[in-house]
Coordinates of C-alpha atoms and ligand atoms in Angstrom, one line a residue:
X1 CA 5.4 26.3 -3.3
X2 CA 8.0 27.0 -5.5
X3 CA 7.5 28.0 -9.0
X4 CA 6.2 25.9 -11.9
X5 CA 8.1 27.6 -14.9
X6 CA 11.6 25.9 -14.1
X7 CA 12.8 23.6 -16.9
X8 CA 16.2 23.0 -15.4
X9 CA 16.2 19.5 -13.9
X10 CA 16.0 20.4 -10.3
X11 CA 18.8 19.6 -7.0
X12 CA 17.5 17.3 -4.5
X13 CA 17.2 19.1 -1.4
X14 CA 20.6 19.0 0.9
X15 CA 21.1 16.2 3.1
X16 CA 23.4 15.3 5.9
X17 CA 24.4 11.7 5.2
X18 CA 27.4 10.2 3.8
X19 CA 26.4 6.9 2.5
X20 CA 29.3 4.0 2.8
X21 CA 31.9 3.6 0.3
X22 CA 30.7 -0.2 -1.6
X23 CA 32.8 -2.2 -2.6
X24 CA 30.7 -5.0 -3.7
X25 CA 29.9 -6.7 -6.7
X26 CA 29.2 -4.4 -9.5
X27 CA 25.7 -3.6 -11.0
X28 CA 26.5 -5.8 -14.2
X29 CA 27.5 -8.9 -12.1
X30 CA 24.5 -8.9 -9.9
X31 CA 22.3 -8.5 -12.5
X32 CA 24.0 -11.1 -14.4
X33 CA 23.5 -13.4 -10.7
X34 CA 19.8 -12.4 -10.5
X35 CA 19.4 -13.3 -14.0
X36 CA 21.3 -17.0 -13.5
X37 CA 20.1 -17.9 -10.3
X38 CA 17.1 -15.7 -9.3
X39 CA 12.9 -16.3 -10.6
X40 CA 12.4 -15.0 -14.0
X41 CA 8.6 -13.9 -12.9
X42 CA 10.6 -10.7 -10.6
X43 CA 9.4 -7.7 -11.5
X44 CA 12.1 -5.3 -12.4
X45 CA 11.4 -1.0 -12.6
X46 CA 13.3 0.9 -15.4
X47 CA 15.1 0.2 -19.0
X48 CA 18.2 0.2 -17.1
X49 CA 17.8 -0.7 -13.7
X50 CA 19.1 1.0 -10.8
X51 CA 20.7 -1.0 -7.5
X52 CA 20.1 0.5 -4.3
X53 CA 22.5 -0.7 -1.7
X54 CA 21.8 1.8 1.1
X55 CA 18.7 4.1 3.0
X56 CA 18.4 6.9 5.2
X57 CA 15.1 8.3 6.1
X58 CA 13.4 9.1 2.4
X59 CA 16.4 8.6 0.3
X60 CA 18.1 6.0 -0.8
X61 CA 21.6 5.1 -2.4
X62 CA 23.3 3.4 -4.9
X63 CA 26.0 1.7 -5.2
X64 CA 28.3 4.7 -6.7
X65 CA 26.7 7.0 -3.9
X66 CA 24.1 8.6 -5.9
X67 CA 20.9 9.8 -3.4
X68 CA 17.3 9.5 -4.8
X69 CA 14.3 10.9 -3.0
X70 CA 12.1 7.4 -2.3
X71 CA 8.7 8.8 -3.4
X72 CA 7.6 5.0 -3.6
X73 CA 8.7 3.8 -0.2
X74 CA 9.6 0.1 -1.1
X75 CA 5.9 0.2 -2.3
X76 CA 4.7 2.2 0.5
X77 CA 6.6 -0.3 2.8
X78 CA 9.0 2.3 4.1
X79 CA 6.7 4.8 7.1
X80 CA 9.3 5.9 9.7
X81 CA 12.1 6.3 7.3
X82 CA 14.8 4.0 5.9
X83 CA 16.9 2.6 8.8
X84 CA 15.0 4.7 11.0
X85 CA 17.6 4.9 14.2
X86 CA 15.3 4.1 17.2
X87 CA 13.5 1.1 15.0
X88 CA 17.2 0.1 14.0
X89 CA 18.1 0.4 17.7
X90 CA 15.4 -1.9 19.0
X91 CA 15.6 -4.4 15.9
X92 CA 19.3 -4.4 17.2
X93 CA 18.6 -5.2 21.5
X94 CA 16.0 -8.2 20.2
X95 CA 18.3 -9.9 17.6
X96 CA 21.6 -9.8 20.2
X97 CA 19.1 -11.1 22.6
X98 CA 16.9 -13.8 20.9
X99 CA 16.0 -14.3 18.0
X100 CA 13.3 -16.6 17.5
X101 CA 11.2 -19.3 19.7
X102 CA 8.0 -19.4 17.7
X103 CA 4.4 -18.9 20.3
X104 CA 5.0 -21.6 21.9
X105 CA 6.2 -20.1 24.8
X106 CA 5.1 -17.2 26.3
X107 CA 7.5 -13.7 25.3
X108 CA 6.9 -10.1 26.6
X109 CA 7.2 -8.2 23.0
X110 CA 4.7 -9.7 21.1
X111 CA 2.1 -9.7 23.9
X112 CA 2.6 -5.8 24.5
X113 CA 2.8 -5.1 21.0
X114 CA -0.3 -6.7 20.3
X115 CA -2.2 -4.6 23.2
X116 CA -0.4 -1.2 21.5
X117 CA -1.9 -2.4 18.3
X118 CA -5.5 -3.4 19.3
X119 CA -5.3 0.3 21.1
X120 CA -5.1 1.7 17.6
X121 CA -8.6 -0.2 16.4
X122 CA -11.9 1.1 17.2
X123 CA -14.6 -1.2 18.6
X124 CA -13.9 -4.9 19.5
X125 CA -11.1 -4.9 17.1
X126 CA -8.8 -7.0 19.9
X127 CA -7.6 -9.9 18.6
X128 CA -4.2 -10.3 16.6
X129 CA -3.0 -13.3 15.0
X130 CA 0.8 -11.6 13.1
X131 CA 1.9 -13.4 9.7
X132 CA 4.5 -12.5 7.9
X133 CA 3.3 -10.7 5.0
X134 CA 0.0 -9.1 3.1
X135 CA -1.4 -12.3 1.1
X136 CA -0.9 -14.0 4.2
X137 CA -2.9 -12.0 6.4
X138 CA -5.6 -12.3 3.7
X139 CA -5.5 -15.9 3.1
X140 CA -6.2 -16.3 7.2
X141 CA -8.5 -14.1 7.1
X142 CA -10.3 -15.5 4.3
X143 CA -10.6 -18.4 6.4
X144 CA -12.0 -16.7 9.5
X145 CA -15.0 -15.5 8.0
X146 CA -15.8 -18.9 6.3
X147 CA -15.1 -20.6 9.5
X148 CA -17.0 -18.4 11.3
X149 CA -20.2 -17.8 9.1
X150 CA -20.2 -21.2 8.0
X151 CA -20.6 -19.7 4.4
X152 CA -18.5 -20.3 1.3
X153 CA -18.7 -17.3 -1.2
X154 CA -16.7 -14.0 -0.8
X155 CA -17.3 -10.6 -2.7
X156 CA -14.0 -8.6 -3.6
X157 CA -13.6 -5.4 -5.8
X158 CA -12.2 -5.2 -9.5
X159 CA -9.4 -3.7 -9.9
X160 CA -8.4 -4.8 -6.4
X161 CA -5.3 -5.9 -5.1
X162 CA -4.8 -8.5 -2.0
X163 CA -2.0 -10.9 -3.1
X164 CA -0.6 -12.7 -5.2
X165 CA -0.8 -16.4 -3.4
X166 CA -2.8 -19.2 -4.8
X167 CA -5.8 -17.6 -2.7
X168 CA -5.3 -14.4 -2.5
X169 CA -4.9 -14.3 -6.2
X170 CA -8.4 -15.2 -6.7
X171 CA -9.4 -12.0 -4.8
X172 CA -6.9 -9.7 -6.5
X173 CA -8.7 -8.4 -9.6
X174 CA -6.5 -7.5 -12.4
X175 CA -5.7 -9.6 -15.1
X176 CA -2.2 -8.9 -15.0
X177 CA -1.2 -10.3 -11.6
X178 CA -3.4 -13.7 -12.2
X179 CA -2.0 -16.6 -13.8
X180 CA -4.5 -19.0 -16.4
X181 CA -5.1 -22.2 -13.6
X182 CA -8.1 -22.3 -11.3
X183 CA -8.1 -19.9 -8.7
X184 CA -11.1 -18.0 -7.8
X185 CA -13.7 -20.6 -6.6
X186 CA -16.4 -18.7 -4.6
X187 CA -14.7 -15.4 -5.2
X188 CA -16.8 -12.9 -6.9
X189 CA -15.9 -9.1 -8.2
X190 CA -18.3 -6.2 -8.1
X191 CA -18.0 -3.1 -9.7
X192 CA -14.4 -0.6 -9.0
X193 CA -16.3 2.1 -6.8
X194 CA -14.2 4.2 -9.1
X195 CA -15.3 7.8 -9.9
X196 CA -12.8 9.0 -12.3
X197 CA -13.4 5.9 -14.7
X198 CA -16.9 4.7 -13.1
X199 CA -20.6 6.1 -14.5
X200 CA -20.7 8.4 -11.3
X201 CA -18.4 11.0 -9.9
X202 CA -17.4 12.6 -6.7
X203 CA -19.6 15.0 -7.4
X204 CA -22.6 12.8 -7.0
X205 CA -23.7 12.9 -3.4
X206 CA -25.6 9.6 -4.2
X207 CA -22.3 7.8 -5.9
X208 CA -21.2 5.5 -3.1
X209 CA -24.8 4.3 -2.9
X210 CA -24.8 4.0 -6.3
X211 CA -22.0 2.2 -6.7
X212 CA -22.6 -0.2 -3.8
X213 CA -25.5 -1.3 -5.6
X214 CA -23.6 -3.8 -7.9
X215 CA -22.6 -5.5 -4.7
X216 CA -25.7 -6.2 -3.5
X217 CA -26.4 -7.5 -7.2
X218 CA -23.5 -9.8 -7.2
X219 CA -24.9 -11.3 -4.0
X220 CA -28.3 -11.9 -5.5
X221 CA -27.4 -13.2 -8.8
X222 CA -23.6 -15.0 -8.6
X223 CA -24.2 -16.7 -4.3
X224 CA -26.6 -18.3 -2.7
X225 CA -27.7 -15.1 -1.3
X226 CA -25.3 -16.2 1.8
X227 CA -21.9 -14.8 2.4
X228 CA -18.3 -15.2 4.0
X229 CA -16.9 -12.0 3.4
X230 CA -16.4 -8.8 1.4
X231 CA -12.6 -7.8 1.1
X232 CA -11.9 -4.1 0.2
X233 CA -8.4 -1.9 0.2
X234 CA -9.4 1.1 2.0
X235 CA -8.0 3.3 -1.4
X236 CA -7.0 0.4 -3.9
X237 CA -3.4 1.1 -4.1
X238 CA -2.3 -1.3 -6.9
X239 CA -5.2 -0.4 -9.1
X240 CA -3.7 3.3 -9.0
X241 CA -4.7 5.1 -5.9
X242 CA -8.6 4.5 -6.5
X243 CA -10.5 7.0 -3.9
X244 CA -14.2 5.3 -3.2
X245 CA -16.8 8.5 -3.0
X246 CA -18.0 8.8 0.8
X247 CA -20.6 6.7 1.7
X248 CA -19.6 3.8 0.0
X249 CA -18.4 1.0 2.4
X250 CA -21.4 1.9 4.4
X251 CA -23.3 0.7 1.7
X252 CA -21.6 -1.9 0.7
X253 CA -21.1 -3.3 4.5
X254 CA -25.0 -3.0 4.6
X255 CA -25.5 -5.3 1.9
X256 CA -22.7 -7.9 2.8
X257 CA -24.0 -8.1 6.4
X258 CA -28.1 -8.3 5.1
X259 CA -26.3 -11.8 3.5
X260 CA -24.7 -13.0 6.7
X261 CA -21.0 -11.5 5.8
X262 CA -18.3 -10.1 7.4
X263 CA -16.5 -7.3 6.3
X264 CA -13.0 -7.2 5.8
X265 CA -10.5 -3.9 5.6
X266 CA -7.2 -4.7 3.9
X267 CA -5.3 -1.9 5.3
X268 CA -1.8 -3.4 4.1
X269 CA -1.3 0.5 2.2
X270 CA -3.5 2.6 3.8
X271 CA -2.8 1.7 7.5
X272 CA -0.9 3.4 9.9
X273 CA -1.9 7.0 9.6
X274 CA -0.8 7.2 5.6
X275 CA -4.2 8.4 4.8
X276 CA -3.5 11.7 7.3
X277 CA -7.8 12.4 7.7
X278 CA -7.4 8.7 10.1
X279 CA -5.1 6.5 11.5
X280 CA -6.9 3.9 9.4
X281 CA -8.4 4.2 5.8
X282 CA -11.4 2.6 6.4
X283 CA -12.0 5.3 8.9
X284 CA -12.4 7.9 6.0
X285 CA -15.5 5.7 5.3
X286 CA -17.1 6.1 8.6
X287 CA -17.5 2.7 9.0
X288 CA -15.8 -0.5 11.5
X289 CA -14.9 -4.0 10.1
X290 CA -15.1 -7.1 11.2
X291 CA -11.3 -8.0 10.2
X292 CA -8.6 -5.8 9.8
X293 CA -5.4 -6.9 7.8
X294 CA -2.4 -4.8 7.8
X295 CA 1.4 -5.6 6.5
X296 CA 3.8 -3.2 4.7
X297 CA 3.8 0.1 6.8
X298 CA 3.2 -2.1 9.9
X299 CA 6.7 -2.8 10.1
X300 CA 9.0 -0.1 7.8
X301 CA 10.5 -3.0 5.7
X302 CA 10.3 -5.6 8.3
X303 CA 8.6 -9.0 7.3
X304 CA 5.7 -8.4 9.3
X305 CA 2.3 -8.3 8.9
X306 CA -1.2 -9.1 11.2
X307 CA -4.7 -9.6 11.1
X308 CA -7.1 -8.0 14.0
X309 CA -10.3 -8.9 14.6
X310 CA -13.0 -9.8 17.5
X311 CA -12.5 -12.4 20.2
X312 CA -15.8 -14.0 18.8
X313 CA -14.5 -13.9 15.3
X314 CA -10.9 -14.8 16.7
X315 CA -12.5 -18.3 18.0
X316 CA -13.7 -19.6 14.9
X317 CA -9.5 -20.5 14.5
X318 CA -9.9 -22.2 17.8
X319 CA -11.6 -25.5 16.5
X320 CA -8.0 -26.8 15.1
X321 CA -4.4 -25.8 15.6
X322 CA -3.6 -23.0 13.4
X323 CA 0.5 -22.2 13.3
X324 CA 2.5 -19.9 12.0
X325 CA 6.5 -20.0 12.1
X326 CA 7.2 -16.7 11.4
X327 CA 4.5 -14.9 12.7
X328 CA 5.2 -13.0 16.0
X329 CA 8.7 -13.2 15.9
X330 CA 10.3 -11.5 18.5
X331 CA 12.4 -9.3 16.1
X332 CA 9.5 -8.2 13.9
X333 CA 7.4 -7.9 16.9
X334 CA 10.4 -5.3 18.2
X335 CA 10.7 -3.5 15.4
X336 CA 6.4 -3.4 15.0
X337 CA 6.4 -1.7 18.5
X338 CA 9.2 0.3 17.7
X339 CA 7.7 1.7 14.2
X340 CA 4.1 2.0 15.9
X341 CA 5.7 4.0 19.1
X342 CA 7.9 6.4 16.4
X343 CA 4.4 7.0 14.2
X344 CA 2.5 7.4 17.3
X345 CA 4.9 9.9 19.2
X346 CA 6.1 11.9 15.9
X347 CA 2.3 12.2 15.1
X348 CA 3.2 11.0 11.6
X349 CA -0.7 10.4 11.2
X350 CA -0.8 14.7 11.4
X351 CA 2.2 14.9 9.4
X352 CA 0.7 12.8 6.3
X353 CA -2.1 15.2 6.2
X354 CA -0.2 18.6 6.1
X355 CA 2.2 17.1 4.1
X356 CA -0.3 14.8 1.7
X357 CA -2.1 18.2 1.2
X358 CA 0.8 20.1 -0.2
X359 CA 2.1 17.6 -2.4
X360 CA -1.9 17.5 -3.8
X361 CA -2.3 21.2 -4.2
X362 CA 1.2 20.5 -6.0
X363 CA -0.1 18.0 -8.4
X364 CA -3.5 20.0 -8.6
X365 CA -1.3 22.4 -10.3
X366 CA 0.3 20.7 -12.1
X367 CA -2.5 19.0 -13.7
X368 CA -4.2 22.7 -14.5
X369 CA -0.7 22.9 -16.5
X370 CA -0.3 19.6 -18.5
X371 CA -3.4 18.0 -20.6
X372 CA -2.0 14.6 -20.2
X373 CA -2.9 14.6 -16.4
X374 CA -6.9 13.8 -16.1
X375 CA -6.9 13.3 -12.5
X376 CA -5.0 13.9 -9.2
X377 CA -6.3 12.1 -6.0
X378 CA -5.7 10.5 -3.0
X379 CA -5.4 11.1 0.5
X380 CA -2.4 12.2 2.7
X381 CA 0.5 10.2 1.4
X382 CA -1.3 7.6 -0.9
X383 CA -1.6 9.6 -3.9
X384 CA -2.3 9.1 -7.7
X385 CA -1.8 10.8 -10.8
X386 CA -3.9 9.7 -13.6
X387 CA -2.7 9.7 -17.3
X388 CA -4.7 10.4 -20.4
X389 CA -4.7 11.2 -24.1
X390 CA -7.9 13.3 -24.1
X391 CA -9.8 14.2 -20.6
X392 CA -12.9 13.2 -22.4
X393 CA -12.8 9.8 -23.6
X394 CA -10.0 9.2 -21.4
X395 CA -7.8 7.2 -23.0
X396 CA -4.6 5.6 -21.2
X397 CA -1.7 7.4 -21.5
X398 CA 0.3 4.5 -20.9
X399 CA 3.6 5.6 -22.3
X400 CA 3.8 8.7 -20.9
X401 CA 3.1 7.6 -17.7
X402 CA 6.5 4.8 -18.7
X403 CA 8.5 8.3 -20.0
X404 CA 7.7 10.3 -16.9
X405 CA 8.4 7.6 -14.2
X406 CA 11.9 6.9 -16.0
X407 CA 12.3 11.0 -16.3
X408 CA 11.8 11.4 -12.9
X409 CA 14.3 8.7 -12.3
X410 CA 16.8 10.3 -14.1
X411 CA 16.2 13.4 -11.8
X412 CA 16.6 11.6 -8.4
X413 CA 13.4 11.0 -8.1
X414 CA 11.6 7.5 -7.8
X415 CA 8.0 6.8 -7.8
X416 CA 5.7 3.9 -8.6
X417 CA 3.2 3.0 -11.3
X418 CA 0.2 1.4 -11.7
X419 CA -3.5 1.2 -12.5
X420 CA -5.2 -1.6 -14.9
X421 CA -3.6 0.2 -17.9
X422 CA -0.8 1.3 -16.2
X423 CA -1.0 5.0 -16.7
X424 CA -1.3 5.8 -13.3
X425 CA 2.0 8.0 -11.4
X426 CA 1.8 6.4 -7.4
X427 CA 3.5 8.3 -4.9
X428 CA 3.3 7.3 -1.4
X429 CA 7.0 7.9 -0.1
X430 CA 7.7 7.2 3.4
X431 CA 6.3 9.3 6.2
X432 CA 8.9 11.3 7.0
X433 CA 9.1 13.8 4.0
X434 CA 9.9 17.2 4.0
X435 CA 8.1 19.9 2.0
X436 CA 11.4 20.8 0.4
X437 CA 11.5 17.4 -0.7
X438 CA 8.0 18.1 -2.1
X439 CA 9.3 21.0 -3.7
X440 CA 11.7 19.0 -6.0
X441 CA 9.2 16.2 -6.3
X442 CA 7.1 18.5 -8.2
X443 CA 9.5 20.6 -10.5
X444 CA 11.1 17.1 -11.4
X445 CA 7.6 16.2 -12.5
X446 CA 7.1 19.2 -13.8
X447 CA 10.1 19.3 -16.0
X448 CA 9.0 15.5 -17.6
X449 CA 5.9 16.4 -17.8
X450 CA 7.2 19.7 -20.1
X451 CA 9.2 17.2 -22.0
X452 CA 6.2 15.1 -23.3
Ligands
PMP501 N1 -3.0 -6.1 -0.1 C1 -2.7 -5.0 -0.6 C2 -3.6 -3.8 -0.6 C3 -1.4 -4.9 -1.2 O1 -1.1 -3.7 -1.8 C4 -0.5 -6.0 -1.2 C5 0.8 -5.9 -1.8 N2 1.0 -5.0 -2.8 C6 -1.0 -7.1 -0.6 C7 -2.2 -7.2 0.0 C8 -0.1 -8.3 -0.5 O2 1.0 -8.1 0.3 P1 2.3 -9.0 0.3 O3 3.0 -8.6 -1.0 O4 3.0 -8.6 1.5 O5 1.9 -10.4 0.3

């Protein structure tokens, strides 16, 4: 690790890539299109915003040429890398072949992808039905476990994050994403398992009982004692890189199976080997669901997205016809085989470990350096950094959390934000980053974090 003193902005590490020359419209004319002819409700990062018009691997470009390290990863969308070239490749051989037919007929890609997938999923994890993004893998499988247990009611976590459609909404747990019409029918929020901000730490070897408690509580007081489902991200990634202590899902699946339920993974950030301990997250937990949903990572910026389950659970679809344009398109499908192959053969699962740990022992030391950071977690690439005033009431640091993400910016770095006061740094860049790159992650933060 390189030193911490520097308080020169740093020099991105070299790279061999010369991005195109552009010579589209400039950044003032498509912001003035976006702002005549695009939603009002998108989400825009930084005062000034920045447009990125080209990627290679974990950088990305804009329009004058200017590289930034991608510590955000399209929010942790981007695994293999950025146009990775044997994903690019493949995505390439589909489209010039065919493009799209829908399931109704029989095609080669989808059906071996989904066997290379269901390889990936311990137990009788088997079954895939693909979609075409996050919320819509939750949505179906929403409806799989009410279908199938024939009960209504569905436990989710505060603080949680599992889409923003008219469903999914009502399991996403944060005031800001959810809009004032009626959304949450049957949909019922237990405690964050959250040990930073929660009444019991990691230190307690009892917490993730503890903290599973409220579940079965929510169960007893708020349903009819019966259950559909209980939804949990493996780490809640919007809520700011929330790590559950160990022993938790146990817990908790205990309770929601005593009341009939199912228990359902969202794996949309964790999947794919990010969390380096496991190729899933919920394998950290020691424990198997009953539904697995998984987008983002799944297919390196590729609309593509799937939810795995059981052939018995897989049946409960069976008593109508359940259709999906999108999902299992041949191209998506070519590029999910293709990404799954590249994370698979590069060991990217390995490489998310070493690398994950030396970007934590980075931000450990950081944190032993700067007040303002009151905790550092995460595992392998889906990491958090935790802003406060003071590290004993712990008050939100909110705006330096807004100075040091536009800071880091500045520097060539971009990372993500988040948490319920937003105050929380979110890095999870793609896969394929290099401890140099780590190197300059950390002295950029290191020099915003001096400038406080
Ligand atoms: N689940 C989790 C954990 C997510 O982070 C997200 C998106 N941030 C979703 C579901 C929804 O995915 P999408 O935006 O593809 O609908």
């Amino acid at each position: 690790m390189s030193s911490l003193v520097s308080r020169t902005p740093p020099d991105l590490p070299p790279y061999d890539h010369q991005p195109r020359s552009y010579d589209g419209p400039t950044l003032g004319e498509v912001r003035d299109l976006r702002n005549r002819y695009l939603s009002p409700a998108l989400l825009t990062y930084y005062k000034n915003p920045i447009m990125i018009v080209e990627g290679s691997m974990q950088y990305l470009y804009d329009e004058n040429g200017r590289r930034y390290l991608d510590g955000f990863g399209g929010i942790v969308t981007i695994s293999v890398g950025h146009c990775h070239p044997y994903v690019v490749e493949k995505a390439r051989e589909q489209l010039e072949t065919l493009q799209h037919t829908t399931t109704i007929y029989y095609h080669p890609t989808i059906a071996k992808y989904a066997k290379a997938l269901a390889d990936t999923l311990p137990g009788d994890l088997g079954v895939v039905y693909f979609v075409n993004s996050g919320s819509e893998a939750n949505d179906l499988a929403m409806l799989m476990a009410r279908l199938y247990t024939g009960n209504y009611d569905v436990v989710a976590l505060r603080n949680a994050y599992h889409g923003g459609g008219s469903s999914t909404m009502g399991l996403t747990a944060h005031s800001t994403w959810k809009y004032n019409y009626p959304h949450s029918f049957g949909i019922h929020h237990a405690v964050a398992a959250d040990p930073y901000r929660g009444p019991w730490s990691m230190e307690d070897p009892e917490a993730g009982r503890k903290y599973a408690e409220d579940i079965q509580s929510v169960i007893r007081y708020a349903t009819p004692g019966r259950v559909a489902a209980f939804f949990a991200e493996s780490i809640q990634g919007v809520g700011g890189s929330v790590v559950y202590p160990d022993g938790y899902l146990e817990h908790a699946y205990a309770h929601v199976r005593g009341a009939g339920g199912l228990c359902i993974a969202d794996e949309v950030q964790t999947g794919f080997g990010r969390t380096g301990e496991k190729f899933w997250g919920f394998e950290t937990q020691n424990v198997v669901p009953d539904i697995v949903t998984m987008a983002k990572s799944i297919g390196n910026g590729a609309p593509l997205a799937a939810v795995v389950t059981t052939p018995k659970i897989a049946k409960s679809l069976t008593g109508r016809i359940h259709f999906n344009t999108f999902g299992g398109n041949p191209v998506s499908c070519a590029i999910g085989k293709a990404v799954l192959e590249v994370i698979l053969e590069d060991k990217l699962q390995e490489r998310c470990l070493e690398i994950g740990n030396y970007m934590l022992d980075g931000f450990r030391r950081l944190q032993s350096k700067h007040q303002v950071i009151g905790d550092v977690r995460g595992k392998g690439l889906m990491t958090g950094i935790e802003l406060v005033e003071d590290r004993v009431l712990k008050t939100p640091a909110t705006q330096a959390c807004l100075q040091v993400f536009e800071r880091v910016k500045e520097m060539g770095l971009l990372i993500g934000k988040g948490g319920f006061f937003g105050n929380v740094l979110r890095i999870k860049p793609p896969m394929c980053i290099t401890g140099e790159d780590v190197d300059f992650m950390i002295q950029a933060l290191d020099t915003a974090f001096a400038e406080l």
